[in-house]
Coordinates of C-alpha atoms and ligand atoms in Angstrom, one line a residue:
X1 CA 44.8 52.4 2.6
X2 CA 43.3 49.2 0.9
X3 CA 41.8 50.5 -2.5
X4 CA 39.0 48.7 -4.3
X5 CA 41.5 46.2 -6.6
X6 CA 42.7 45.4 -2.6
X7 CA 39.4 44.5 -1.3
X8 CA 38.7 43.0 -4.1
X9 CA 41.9 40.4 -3.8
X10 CA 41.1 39.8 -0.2
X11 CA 37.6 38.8 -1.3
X12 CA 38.8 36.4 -3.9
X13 CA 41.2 35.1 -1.4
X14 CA 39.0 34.5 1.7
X15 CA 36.2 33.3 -0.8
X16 CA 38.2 29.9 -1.3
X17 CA 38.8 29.5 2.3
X18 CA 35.2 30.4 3.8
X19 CA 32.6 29.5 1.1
X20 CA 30.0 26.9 2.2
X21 CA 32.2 26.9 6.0
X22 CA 30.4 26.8 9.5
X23 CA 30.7 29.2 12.1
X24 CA 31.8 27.9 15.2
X25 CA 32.6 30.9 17.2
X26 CA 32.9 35.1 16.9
X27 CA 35.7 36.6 19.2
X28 CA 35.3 40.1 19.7
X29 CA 38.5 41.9 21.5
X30 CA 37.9 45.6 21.1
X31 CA 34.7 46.5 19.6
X32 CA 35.4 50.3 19.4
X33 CA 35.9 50.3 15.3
X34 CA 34.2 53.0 13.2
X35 CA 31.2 51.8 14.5
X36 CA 31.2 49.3 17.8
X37 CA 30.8 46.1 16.9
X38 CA 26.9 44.7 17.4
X39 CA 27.3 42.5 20.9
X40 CA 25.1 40.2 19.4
X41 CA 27.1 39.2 16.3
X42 CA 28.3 35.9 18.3
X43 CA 24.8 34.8 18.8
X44 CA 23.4 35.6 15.4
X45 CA 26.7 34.0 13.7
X46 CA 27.6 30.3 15.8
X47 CA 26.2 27.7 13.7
X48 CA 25.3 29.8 10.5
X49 CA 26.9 28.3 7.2
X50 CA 28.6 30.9 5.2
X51 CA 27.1 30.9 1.8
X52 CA 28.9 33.8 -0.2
X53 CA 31.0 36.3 0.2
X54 CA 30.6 39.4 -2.5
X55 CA 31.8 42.8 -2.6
X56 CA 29.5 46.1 -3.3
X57 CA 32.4 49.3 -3.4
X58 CA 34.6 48.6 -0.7
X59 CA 32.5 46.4 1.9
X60 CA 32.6 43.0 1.7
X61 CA 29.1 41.1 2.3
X62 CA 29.5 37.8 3.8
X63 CA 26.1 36.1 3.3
X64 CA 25.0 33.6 5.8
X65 CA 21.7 32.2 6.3
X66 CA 19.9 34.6 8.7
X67 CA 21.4 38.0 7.2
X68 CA 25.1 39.3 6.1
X69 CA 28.2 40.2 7.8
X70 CA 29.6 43.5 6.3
X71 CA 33.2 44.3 6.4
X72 CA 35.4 47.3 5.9
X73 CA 39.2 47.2 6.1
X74 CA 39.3 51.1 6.9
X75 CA 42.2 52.8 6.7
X76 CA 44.4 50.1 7.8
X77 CA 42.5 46.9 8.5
X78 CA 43.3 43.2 6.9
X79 CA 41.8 40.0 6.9
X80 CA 43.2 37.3 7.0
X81 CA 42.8 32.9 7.4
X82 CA 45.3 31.4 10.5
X83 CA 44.9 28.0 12.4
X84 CA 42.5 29.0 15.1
X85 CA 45.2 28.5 18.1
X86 CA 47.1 31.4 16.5
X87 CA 47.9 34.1 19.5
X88 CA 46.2 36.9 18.8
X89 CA 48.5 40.2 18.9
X90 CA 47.6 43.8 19.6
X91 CA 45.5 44.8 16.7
X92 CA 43.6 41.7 16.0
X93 CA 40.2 42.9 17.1
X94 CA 38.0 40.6 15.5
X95 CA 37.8 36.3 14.5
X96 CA 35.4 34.7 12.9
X97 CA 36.5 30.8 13.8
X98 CA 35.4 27.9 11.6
X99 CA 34.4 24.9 12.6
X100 CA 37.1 23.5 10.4
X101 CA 39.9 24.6 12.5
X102 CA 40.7 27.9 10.7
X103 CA 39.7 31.3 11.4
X104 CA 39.6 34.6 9.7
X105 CA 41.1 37.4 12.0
X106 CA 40.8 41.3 11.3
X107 CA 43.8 43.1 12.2
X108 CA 43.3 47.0 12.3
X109 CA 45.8 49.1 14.2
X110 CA 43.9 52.8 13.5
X111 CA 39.9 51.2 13.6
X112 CA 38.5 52.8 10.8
X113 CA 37.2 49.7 9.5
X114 CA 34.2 47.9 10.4
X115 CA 32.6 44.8 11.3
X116 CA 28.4 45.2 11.2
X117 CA 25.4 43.0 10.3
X118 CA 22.2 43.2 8.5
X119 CA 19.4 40.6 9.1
X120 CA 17.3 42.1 5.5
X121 CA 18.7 42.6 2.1
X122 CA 21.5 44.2 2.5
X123 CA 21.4 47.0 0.0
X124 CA 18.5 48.4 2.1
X125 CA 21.6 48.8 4.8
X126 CA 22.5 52.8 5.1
X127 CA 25.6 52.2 3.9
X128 CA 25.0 51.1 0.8
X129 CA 21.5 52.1 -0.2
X130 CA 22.6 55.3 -1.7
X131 CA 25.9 54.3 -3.3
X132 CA 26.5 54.6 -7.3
X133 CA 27.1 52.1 -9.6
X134 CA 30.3 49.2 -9.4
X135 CA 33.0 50.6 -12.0
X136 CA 33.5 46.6 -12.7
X137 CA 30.9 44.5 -13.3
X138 CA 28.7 43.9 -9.8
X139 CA 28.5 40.9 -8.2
X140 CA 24.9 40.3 -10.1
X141 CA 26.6 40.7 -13.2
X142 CA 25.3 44.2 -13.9
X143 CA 27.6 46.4 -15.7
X144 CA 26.3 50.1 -15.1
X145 CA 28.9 52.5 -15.4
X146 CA 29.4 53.8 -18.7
X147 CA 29.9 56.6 -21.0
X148 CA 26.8 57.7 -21.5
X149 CA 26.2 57.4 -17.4
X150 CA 29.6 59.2 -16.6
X151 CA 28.1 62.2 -19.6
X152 CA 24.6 62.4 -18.1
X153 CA 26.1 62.2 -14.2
X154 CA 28.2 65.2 -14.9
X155 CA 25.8 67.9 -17.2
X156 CA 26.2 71.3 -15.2
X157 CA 28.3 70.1 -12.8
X158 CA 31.0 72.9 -12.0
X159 CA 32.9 70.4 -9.5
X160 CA 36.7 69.1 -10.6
X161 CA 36.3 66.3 -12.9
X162 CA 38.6 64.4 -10.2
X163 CA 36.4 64.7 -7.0
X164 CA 33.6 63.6 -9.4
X165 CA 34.9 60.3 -10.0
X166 CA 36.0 60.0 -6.6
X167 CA 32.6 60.8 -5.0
X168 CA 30.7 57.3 -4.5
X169 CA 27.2 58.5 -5.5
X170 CA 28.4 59.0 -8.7
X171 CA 30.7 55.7 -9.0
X172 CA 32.1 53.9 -6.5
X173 CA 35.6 52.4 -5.4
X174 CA 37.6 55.0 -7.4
X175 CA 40.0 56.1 -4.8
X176 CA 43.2 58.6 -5.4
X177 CA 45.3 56.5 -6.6
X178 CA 43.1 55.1 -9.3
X179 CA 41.8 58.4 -10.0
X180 CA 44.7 59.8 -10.4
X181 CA 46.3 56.9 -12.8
X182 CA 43.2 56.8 -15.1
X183 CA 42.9 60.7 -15.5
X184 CA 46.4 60.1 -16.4
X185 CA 45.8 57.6 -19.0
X186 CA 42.7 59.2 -20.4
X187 CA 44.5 62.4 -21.2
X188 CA 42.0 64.7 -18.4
X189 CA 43.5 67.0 -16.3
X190 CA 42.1 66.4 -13.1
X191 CA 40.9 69.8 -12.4
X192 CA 38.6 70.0 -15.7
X193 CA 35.1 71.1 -14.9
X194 CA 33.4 68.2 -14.8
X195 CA 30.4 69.1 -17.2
X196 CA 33.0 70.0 -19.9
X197 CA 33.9 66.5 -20.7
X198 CA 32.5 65.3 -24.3
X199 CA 30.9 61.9 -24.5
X200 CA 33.9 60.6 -26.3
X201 CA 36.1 61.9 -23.6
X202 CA 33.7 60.4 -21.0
X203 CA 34.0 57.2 -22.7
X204 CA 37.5 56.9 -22.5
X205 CA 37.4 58.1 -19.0
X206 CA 35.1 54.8 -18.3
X207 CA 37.3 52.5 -20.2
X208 CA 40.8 53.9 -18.5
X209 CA 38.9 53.5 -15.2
X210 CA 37.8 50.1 -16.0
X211 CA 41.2 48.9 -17.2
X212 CA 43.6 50.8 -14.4
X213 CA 41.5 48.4 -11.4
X214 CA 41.0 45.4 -13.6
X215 CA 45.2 45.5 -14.1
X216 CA 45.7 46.3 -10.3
X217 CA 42.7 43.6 -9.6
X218 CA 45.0 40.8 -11.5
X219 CA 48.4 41.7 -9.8
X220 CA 47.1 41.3 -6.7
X221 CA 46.4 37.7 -8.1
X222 CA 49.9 37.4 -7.8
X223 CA 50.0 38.5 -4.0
X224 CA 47.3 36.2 -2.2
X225 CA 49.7 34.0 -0.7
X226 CA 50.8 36.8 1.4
X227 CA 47.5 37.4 3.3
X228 CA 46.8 33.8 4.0
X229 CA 50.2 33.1 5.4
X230 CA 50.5 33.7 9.1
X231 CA 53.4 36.1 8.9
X232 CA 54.1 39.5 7.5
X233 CA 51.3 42.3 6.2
X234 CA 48.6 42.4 3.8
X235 CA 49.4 41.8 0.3
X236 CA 48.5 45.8 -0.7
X237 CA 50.7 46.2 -3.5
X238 CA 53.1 48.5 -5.4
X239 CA 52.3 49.6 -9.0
X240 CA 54.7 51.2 -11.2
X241 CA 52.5 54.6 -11.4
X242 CA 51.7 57.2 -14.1
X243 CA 52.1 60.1 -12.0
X244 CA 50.8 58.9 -8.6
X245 CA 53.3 60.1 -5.6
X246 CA 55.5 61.4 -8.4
X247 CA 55.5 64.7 -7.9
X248 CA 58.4 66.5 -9.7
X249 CA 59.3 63.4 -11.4
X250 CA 59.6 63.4 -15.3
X251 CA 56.2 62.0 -16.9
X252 CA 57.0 58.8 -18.3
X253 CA 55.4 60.0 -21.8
X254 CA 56.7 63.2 -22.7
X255 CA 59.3 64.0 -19.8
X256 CA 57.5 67.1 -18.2
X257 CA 57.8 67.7 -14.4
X258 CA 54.4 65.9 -13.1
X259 CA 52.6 68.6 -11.2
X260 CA 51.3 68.1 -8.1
X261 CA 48.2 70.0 -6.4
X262 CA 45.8 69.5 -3.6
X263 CA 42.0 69.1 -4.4
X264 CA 39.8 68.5 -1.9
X265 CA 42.5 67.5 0.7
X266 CA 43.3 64.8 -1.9
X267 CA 47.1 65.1 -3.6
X268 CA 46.7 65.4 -7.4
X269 CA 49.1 64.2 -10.1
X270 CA 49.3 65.1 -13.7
X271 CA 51.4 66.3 -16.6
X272 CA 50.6 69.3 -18.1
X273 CA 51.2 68.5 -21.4
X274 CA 49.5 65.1 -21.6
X275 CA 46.5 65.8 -20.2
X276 CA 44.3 68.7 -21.2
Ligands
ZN301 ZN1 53.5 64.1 -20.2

């Protein structure tokens, strides 16, 4: 599944090719996603010049003149940029053609993404109106999630330290794998009550969180060329993991069996003696 440091690569990558582009056309070939595609969405689209494309947790908010495009990749979905004559295959549900002679084409074999539009400011939309703060820096340059957030989010909370920083009103775009890795690398078992956790041990919490998608964020630098080609899949990439899908496996500090367990339906990975 495309994690934030994925969405955010495919934003940095289509940003180069759309920015300041016309839209000369919207092909819609199955609209049954999460949601159905809005019939309209050609009408509302031909002609408008895109003027940004940002990111707010996993959707990514392509601005045009008369309101935004917002994207999800789902489960399975990619985007990427092909010559407009390229034949469309089974999964590609969705183009946005250029007037330039490209277009960007959303290939999603299960359709749990989504492809919707919002004529007013878009952090009104439902989707993102009640969503927590950007573990990164936002797109408007705020920088909200820290220590003293993460201390004050958590007081009294009984819930597993884990789900917490998985749960999007409290931070967003923390998936299992990067929770997983950062509890790792904080020294937090994942199944700590989450109103335990001292301010210093939030703080490092943050900062591993911070740093575990800011390293996957610039190795998928390394992997845009593989989403813009016409051939082969989505540039999702493998990390060399902590403890994530490794199960059984000695931990790389102190050589323990990493432990797995299931919280919340989610697969946990930790080491018993590293993180307390
Ligand atoms: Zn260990």
């Amino acid at each position: 599944m495309p994690e934030l440091p994925e969405v955010e690569t495919t934003r940095r990558g289509l940003a180069a090719h759309l920015i300041g582009l016309t839209v000369a056309d919207v092909v819609i070939r199955n609209p049954m996603l999460r949601w159905p595609i809005p019939d309209n969405l050609p009408d509302l689209l031909r002609g408008q010049r895109i003027q940004s494309l940002k990111r707010r947790a996993k959707y990514l908010l392509m601005e045009c003149g008369n309101g935004t495009l917002i994207l999800h990749l789902g489960m399975s979905g990619s985007l990427r940029i092909l010559p407009d004559d390229t034949p469309p295959t089974k999964h590609d549900h969705f183009d946005l053609v250029l007037t330039n002679g490209t277009l960007m084409r959303l290939r999603d074999p299960r359709r749990f993404g989504a492809v919707l539009w919002h004529s007013d400011d878009v952090h009104t939309h439902p989707l993102l109106a009640s969503l927590g703060p950007e573990p990164l820096e936002d797109a408007y340059g705020e920088d909200n999630f820290d220590a003293r957030y993460l201390y004050q989010a958590t007081r009294g909370r009984s819930i597993a330290i884990k789900q917490c920083i998985m749960d999007n009103h409290i931070v967003v775009g923390v998936g299992n794998i990067y929770a997983n890795e950062a509890l790792f690398r904080a020294g937090i078992k994942p199944q700590l009550a989450a109103g335990k956790l001292s301010l210093p041990r939030c703080a490092k919490l943050v900062a591993e969180i911070r740093a575990t998608l800011s390293e996957a964020i610039d190795l998928g630098g390394s992997t845009l060329r593989d989403f813009v080609n016409t051939s082969g899949q989505p540039g999702y990439f493998q990390q060399h993991y902590w403890v994530y899908g490794r199960g059984g496996e000695p931990c790389r500090i102190c050589g323990a069996p990493i432990k797995q367990i299931k919280q919340g339906q989610r697969s946990s990975f930790y080491c018993q003696h590293c993180q307390k």
